mmCIF file of C-alpha atoms and ligand atoms in Angstrom:
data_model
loop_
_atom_site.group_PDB
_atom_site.id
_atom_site.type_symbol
_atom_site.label_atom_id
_atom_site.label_comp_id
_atom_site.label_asym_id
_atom_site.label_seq_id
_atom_site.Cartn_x
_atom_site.Cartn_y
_atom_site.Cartn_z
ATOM 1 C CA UNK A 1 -35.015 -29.252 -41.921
ATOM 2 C CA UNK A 2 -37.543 -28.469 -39.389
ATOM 3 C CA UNK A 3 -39.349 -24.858 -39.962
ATOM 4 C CA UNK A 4 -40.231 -22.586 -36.878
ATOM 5 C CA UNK A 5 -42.695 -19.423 -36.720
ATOM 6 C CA UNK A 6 -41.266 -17.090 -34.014
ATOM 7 C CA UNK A 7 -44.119 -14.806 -33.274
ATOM 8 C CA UNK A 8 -42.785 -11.221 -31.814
ATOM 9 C CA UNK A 9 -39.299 -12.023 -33.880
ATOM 10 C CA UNK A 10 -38.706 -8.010 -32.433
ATOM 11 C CA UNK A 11 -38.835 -8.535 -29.695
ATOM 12 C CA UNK A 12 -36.449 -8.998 -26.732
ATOM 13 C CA UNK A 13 -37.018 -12.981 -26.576
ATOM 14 C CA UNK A 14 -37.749 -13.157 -30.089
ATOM 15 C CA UNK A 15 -34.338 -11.897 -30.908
ATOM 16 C CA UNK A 16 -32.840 -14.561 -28.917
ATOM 17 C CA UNK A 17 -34.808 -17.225 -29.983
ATOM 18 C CA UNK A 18 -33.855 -16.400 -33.678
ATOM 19 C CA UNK A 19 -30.399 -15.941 -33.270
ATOM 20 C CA UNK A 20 -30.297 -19.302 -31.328
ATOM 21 C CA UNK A 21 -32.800 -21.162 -33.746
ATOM 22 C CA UNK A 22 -30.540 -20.481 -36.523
ATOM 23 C CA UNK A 23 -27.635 -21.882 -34.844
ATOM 24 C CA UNK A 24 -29.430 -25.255 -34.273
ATOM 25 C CA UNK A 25 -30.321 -25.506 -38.074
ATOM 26 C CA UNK A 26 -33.895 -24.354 -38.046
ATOM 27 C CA UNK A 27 -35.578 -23.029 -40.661
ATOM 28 C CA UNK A 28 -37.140 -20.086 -39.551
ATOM 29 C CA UNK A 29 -40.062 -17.230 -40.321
ATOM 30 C CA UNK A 30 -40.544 -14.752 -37.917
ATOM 31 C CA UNK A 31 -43.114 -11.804 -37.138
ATOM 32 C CA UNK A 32 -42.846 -7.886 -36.124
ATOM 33 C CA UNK A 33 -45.418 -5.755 -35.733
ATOM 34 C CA UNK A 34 -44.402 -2.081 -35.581
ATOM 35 C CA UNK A 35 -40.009 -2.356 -35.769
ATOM 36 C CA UNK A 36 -38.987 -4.818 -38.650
ATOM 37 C CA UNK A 37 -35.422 -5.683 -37.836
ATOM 38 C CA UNK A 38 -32.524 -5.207 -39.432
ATOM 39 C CA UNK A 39 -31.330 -9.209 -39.781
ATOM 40 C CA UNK A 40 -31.252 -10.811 -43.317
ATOM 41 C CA UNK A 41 -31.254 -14.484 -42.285
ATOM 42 C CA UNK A 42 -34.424 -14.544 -41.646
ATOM 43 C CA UNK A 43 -38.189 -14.681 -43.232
ATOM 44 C CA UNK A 44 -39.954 -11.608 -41.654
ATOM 45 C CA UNK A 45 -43.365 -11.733 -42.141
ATOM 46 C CA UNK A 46 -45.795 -8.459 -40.673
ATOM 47 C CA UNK A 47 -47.921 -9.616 -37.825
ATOM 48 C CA UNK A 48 -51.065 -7.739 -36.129
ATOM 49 C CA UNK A 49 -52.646 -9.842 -33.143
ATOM 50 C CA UNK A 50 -55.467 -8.034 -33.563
ATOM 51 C CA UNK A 51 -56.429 -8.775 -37.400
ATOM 52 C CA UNK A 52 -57.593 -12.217 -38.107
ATOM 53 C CA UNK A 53 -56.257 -12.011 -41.782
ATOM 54 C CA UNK A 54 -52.944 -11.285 -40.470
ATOM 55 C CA UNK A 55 -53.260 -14.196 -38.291
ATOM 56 C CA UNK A 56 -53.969 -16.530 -40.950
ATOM 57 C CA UNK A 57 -51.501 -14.719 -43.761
ATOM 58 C CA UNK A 58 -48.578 -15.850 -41.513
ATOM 59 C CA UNK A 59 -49.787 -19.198 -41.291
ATOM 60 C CA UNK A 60 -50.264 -19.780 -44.836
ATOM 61 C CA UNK A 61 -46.924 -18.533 -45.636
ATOM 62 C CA UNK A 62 -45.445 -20.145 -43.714
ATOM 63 C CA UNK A 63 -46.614 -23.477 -42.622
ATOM 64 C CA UNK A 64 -44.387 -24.479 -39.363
ATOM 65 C CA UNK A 65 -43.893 -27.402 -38.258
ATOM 66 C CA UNK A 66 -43.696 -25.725 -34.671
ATOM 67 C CA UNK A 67 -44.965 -21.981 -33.780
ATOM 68 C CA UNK A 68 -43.346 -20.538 -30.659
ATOM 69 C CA UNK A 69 -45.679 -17.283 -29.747
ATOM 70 C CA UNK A 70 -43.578 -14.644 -27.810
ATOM 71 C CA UNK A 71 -45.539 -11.785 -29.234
ATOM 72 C CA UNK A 72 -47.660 -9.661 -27.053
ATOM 73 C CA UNK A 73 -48.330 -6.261 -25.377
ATOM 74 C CA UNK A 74 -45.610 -6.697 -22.333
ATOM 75 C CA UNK A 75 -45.524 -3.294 -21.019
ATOM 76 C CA UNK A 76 -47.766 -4.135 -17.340
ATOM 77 C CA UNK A 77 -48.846 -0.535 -17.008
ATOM 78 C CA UNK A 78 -49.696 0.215 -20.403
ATOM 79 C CA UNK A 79 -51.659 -3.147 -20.563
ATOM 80 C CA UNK A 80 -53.501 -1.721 -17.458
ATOM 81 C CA UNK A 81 -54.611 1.499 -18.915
ATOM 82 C CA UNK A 82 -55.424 -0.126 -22.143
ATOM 83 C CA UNK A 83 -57.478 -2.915 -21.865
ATOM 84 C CA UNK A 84 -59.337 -3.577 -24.853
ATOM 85 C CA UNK A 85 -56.481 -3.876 -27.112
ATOM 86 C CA UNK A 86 -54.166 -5.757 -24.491
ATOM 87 C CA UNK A 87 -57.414 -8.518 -24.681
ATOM 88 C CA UNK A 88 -57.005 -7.948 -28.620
ATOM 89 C CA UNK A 89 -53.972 -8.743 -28.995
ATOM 90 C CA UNK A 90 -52.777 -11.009 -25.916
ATOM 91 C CA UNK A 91 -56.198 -12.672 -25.444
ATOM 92 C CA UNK A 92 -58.118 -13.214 -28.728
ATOM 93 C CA UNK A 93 -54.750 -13.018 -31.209
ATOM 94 C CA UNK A 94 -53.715 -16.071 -29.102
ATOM 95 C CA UNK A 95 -56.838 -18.065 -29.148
ATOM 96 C CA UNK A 96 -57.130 -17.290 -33.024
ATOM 97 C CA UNK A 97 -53.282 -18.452 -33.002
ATOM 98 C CA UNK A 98 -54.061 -21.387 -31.321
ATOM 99 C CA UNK A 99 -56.954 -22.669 -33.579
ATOM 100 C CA UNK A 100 -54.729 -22.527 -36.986
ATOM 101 C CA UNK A 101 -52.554 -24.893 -34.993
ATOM 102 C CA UNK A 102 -54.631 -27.172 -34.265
ATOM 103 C CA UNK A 103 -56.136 -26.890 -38.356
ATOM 104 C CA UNK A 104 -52.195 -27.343 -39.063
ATOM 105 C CA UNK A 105 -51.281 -29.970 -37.088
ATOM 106 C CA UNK A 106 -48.819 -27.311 -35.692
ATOM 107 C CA UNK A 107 -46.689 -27.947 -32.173
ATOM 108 C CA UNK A 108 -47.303 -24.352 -30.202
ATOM 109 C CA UNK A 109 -44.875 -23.212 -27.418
ATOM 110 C CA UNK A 110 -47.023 -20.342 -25.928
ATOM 111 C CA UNK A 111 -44.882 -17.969 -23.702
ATOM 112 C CA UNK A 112 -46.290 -17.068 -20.479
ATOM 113 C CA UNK A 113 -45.732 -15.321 -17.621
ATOM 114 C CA UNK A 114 -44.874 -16.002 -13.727
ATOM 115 C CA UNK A 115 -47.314 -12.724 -13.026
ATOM 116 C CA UNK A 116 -49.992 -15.122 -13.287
ATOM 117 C CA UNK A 117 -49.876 -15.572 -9.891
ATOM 118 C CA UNK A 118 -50.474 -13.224 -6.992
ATOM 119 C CA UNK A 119 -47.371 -13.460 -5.342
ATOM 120 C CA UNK A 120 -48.352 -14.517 -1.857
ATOM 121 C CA UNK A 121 -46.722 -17.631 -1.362
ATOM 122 C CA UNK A 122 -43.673 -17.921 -3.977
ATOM 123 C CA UNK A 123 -41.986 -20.922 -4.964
ATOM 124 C CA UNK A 124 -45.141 -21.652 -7.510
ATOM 125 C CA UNK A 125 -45.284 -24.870 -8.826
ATOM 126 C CA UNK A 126 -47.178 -25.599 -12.111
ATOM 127 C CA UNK A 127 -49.833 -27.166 -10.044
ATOM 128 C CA UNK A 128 -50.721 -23.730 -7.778
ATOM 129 C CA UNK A 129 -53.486 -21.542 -7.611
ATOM 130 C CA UNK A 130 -53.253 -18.908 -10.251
ATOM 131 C CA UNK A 131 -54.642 -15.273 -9.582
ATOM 132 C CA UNK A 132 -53.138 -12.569 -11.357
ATOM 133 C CA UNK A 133 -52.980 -8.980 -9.868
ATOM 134 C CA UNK A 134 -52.560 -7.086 -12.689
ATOM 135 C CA UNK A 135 -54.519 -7.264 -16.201
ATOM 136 C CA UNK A 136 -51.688 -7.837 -17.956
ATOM 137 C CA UNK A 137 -51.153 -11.396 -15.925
ATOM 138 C CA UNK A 138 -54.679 -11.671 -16.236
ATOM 139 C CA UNK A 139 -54.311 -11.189 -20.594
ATOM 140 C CA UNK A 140 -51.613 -14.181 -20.079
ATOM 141 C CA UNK A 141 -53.067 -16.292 -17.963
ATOM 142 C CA UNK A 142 -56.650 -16.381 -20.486
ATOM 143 C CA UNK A 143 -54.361 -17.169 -23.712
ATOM 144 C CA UNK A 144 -52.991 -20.314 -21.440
ATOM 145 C CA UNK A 145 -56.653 -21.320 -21.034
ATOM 146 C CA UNK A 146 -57.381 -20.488 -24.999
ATOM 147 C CA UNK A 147 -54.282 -22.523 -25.638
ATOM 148 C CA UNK A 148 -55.136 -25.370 -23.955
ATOM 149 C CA UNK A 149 -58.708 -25.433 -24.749
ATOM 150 C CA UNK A 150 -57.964 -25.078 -28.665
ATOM 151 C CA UNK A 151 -54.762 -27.121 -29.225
ATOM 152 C CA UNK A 152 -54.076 -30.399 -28.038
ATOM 153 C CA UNK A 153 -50.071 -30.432 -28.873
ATOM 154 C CA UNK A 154 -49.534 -27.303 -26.656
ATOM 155 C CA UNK A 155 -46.858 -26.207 -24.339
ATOM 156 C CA UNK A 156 -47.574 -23.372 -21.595
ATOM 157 C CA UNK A 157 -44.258 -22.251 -20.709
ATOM 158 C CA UNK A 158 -44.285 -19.991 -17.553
ATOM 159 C CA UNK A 159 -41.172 -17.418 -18.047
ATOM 160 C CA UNK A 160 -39.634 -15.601 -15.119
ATOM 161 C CA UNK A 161 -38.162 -11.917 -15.638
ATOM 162 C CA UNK A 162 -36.130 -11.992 -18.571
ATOM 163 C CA UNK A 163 -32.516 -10.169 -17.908
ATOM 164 C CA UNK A 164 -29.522 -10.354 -20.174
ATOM 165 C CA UNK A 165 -28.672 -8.242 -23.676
ATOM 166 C CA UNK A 166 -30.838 -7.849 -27.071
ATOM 167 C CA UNK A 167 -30.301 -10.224 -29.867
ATOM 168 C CA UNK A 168 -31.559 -8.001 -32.294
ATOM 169 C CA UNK A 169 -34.092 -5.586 -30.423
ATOM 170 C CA UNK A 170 -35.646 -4.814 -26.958
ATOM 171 C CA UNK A 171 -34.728 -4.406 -23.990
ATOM 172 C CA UNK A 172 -34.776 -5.956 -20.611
ATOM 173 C CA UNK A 173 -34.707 -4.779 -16.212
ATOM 174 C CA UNK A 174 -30.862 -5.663 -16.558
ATOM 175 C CA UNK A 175 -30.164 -3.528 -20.303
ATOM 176 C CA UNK A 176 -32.150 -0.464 -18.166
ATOM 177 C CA UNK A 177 -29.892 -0.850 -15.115
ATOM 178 C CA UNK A 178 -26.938 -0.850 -17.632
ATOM 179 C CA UNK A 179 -28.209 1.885 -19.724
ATOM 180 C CA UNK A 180 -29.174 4.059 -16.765
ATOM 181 C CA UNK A 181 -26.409 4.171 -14.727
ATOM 182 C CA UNK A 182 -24.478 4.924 -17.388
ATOM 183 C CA UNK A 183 -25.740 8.027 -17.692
ATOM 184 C CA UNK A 184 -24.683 8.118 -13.826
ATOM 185 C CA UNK A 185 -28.422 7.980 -13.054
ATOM 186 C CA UNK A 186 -29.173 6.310 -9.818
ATOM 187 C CA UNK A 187 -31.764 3.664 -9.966
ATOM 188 C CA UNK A 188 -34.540 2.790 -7.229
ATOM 189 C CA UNK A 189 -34.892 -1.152 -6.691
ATOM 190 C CA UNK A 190 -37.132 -2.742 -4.426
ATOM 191 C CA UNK A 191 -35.328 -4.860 -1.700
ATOM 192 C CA UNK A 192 -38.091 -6.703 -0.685
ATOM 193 C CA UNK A 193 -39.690 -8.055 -4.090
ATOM 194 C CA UNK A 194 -38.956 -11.513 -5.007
ATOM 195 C CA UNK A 195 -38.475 -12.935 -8.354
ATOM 196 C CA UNK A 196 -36.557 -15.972 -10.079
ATOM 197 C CA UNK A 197 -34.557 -14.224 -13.161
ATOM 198 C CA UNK A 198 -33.584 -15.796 -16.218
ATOM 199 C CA UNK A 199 -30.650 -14.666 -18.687
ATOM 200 C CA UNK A 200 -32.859 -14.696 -22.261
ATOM 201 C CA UNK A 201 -30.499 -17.503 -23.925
ATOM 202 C CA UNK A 202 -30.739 -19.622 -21.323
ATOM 203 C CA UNK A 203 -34.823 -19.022 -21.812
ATOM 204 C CA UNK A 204 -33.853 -19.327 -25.538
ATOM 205 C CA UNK A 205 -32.380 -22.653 -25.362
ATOM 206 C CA UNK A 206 -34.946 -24.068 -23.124
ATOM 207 C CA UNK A 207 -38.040 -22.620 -25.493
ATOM 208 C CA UNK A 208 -36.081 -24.458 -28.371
ATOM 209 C CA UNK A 209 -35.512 -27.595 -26.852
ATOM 210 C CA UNK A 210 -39.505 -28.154 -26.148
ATOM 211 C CA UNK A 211 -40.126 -27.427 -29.362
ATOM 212 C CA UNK A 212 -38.307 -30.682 -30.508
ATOM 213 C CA UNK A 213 -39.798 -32.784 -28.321
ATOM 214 C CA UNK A 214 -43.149 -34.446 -27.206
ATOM 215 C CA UNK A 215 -43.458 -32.457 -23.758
ATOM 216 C CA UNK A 216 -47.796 -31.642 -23.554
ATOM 217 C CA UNK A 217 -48.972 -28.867 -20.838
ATOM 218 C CA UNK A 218 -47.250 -26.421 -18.571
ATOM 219 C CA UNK A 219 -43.788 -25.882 -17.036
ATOM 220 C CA UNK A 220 -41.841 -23.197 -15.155
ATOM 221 C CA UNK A 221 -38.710 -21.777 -16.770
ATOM 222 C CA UNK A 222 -36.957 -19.561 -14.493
ATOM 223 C CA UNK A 223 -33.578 -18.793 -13.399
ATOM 224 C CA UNK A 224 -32.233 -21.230 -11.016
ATOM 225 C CA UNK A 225 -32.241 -18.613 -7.689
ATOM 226 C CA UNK A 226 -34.828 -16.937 -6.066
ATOM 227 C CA UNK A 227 -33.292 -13.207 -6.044
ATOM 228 C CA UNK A 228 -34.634 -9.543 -4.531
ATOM 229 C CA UNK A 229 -33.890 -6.569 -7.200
ATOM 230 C CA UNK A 230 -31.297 -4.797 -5.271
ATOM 231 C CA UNK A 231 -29.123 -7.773 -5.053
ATOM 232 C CA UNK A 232 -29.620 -8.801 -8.352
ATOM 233 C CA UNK A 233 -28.218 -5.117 -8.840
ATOM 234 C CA UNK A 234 -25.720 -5.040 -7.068
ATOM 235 C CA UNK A 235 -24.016 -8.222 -8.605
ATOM 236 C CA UNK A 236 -24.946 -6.529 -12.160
ATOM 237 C CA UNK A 237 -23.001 -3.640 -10.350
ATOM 238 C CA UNK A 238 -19.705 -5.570 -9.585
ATOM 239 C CA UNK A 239 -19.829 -7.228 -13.077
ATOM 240 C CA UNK A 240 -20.152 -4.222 -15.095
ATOM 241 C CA UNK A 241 -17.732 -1.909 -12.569
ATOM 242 C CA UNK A 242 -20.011 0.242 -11.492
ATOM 243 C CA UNK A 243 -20.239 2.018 -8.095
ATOM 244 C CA UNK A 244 -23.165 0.091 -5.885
ATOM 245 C CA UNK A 245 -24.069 3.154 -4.415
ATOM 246 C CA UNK A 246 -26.487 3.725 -7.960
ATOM 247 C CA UNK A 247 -28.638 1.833 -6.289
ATOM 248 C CA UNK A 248 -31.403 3.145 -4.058
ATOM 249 C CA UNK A 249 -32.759 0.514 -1.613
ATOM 250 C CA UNK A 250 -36.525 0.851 -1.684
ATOM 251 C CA UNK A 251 -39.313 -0.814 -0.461
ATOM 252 C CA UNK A 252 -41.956 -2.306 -2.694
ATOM 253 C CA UNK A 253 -45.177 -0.324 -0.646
ATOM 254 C CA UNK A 254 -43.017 2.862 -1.984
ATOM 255 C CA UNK A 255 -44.092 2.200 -5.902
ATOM 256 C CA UNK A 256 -46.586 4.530 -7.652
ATOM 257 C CA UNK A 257 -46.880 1.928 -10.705
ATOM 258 C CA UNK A 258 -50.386 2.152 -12.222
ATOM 259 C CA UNK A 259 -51.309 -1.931 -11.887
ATOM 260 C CA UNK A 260 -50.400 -3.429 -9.182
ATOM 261 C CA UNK A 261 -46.958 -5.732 -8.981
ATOM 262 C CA UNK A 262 -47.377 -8.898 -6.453
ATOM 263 C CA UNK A 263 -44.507 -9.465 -4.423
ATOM 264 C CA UNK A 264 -43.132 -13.062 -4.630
ATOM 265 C CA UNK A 265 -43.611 -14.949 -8.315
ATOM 266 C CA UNK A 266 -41.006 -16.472 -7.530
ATOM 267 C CA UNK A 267 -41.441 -19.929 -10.034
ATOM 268 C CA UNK A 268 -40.140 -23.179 -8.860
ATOM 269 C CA UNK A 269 -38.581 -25.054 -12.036
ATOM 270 C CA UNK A 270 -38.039 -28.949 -10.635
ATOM 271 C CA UNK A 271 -39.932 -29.668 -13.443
ATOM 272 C CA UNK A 272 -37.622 -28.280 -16.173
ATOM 273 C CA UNK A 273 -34.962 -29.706 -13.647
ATOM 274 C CA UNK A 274 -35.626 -32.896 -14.896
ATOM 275 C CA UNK A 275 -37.248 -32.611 -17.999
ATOM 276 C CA UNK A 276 -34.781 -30.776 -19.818
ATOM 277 C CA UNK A 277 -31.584 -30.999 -20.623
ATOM 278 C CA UNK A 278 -31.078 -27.234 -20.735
ATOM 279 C CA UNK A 279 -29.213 -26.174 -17.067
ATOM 280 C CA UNK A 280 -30.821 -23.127 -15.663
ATOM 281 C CA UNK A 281 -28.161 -20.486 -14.651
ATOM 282 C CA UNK A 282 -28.103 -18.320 -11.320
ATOM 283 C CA UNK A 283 -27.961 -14.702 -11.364
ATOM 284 C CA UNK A 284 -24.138 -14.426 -11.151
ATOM 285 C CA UNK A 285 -23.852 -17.183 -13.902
ATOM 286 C CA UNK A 286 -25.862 -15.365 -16.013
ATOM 287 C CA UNK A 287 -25.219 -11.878 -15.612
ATOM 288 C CA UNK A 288 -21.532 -13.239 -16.555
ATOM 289 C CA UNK A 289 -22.549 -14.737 -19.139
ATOM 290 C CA UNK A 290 -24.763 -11.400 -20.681
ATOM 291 C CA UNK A 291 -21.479 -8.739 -19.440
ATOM 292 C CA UNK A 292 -18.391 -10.364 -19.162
ATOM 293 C CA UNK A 293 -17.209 -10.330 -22.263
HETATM 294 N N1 LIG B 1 -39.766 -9.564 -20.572
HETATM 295 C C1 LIG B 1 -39.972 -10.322 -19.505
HETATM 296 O O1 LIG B 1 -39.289 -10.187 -18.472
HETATM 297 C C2 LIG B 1 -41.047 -11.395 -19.561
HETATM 298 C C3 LIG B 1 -41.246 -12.207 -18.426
HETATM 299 C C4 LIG B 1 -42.180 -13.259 -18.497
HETATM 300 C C5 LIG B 1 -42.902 -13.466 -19.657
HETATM 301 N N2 LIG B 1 -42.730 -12.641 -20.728
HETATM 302 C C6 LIG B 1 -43.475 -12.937 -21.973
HETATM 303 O O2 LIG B 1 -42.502 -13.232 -22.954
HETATM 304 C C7 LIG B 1 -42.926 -12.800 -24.235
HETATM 305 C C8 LIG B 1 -41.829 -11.951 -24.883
HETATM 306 O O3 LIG B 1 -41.552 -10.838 -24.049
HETATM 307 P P1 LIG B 1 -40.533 -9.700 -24.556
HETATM 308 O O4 LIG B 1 -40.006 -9.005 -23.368
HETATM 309 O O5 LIG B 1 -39.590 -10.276 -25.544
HETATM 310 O O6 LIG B 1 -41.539 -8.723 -25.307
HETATM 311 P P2 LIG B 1 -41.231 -7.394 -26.133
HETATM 312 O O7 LIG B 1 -39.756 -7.147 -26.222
HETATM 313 O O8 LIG B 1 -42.099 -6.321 -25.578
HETATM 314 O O9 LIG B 1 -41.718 -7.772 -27.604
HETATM 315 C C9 LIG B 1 -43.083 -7.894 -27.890
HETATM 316 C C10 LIG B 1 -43.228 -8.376 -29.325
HETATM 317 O O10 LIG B 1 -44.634 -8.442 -29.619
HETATM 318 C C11 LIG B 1 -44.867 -7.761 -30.846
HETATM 319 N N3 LIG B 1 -46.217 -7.208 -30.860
HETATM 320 C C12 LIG B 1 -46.714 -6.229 -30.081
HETATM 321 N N4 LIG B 1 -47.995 -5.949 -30.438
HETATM 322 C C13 LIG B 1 -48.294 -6.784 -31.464
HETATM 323 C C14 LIG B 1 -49.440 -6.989 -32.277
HETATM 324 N N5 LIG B 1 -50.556 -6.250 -32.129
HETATM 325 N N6 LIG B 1 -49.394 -7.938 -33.233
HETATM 326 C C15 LIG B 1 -48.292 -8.691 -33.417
HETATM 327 N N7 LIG B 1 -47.154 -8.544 -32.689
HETATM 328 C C16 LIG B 1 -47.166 -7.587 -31.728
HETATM 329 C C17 LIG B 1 -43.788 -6.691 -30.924
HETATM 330 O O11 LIG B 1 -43.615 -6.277 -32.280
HETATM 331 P P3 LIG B 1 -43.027 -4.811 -32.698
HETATM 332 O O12 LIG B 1 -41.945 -4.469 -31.708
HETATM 333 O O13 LIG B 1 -42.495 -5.024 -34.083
HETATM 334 O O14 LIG B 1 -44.177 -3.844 -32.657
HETATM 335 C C18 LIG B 1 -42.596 -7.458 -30.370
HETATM 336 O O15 LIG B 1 -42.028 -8.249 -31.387
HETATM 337 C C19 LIG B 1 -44.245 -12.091 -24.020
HETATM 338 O O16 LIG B 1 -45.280 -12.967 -24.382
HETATM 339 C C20 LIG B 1 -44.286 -11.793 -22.522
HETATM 340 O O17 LIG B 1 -45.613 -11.809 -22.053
HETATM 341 C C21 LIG B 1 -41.817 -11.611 -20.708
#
């Protein structure tokens, strides 16, 4: 049996990717920081990004044959107004990450982010210009660079925003539409911001499948439609029964977020298209898949 390190096992991806890895017969370890979850079937092992022990702790421990590295500081704003310990963690944690692999003779799936682009042109291939707006892309897009430079069998995968429900913890944009709205809350969503959303099994099972095989360098993983937030709400809307008119149509030049948000990351996934066996949902597909049941 193969074994796995899940880095950020509390996490909303992590979950997934546990839950998932378990089902395909891996044998896996996985890491929290601050919130150890409540699972039993797995080896949790404590993580900080930002101690080098830690780092290397894990590694002994556990000795993967494959490390998939979802941990991180995700929040964009936060990661704006703290940037020293977003390069900590998501910059430096990474690199440091990505040497033991390398000593180990480890396979690393780093998870990465379609804010690593600016959002001018959408559609991004693997091949386009990167130039992140906020510092949070910018934190993502230098542990890509520390990946590649430090580990030769390395995969970059570029996720879209991550919708669907927690595995075991976190939360996603479709969990806070839910959650909201059922408190009869109405919920502002920009009509004219452009992204390619992906339900976080779907992401699961795509993550998992690259770490079984020989795949080297980046790819896009990303829901198979290019979607703006209020219509991705308003299909959430339908599925769940909920009145439409919780929405607020808003435009993005409204926001008063602290970083800045670029408008179309929308990721173009040919690539995984034909690489993978994995078929990338739509929104409707996938929201159906996360609420109908
Ligand atoms: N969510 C999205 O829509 C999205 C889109 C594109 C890419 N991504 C990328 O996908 C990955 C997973 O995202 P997510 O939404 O699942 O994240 P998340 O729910 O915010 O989880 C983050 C994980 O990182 C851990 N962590 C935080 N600080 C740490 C530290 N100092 N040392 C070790 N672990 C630490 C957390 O542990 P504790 O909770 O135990 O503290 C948690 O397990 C991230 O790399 C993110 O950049 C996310």
């Amino acid at each position: 049996m193969e074994s796995i390190l899940i880095t950020g096992g509390s996490g909303f991806l992590g979950g997934a990717l546990i839950v998932r890895a378990i089902s395909k017969h891996w044998k896996v370890f996985a890491t929290y920081h601050k919130h150890p979850p409540q699972f039993d079937d797995v080896n949790w092992l404590p993580l900080d990004l930002s101690d080098f022990s830690s780092i290397q702790q894990i590694f002994q421990y556990s000795n993967p044959d494959v490390v998939i590295h979802t941990a991180a500081l995700t929040h964009v704003d936060w990661c704006e107004a703290h940037q020293c310990e977003t390069k900590l963690v998501n910059v430096l944690g990474t690199e440091i990450l990505a040497k033991l692999c390398q000593e180990h003779n480890t396979r690393l799936i780093y998870v990465s982010t379609d804010l690593v682009f600016d959002g001018e042109k959408g559609n991004y291939s693997e091949e386009d210009k990167t130039n992140p707006v906020s510092y949070y892309g910018w934190s993502k897009l230098e542990g890509e660079k520390l990946v590649q430079i430090n580990c030769e069998n390395h995969v970059i995968a570029r996720s879209a925003l991550m919708y669907g429900r927690p595995a075991l913890r976190g939360t996603s944009f479709s969990e806070w539409l839910r959650t909201t709205w059922a408190m009869g809350k109405i919920t502002p969503l920009f009509y004219d911001q452009y992204r390619t959303p992906i339900e976080v099994n779907n992401l699961a099972d795509a993550l998992l499948e690259l770490a079984s095989n020989s795949f080297v360098g980046t790819i896009h993983l990303g829901g198979s439609q290019k979607i703006d937030r209020v219509t991705f709400g308003n299909i959430l809307a339908r599925i769940l029964g909920v009145s439409a008119d919780l929405i607020c149509k808003v435009s993005m030049k409204e926001a008063t977020n602290v970083a800045l948000r670029p408008q179309d990351v929308s990721l173009n996934i040919s690539k995984a298209q034909t690489l993978l066996r994995t078929q990338f949902l739509n929104c409707e597909e996938g929201l159906q898949k996360a609420y109908e049941t």
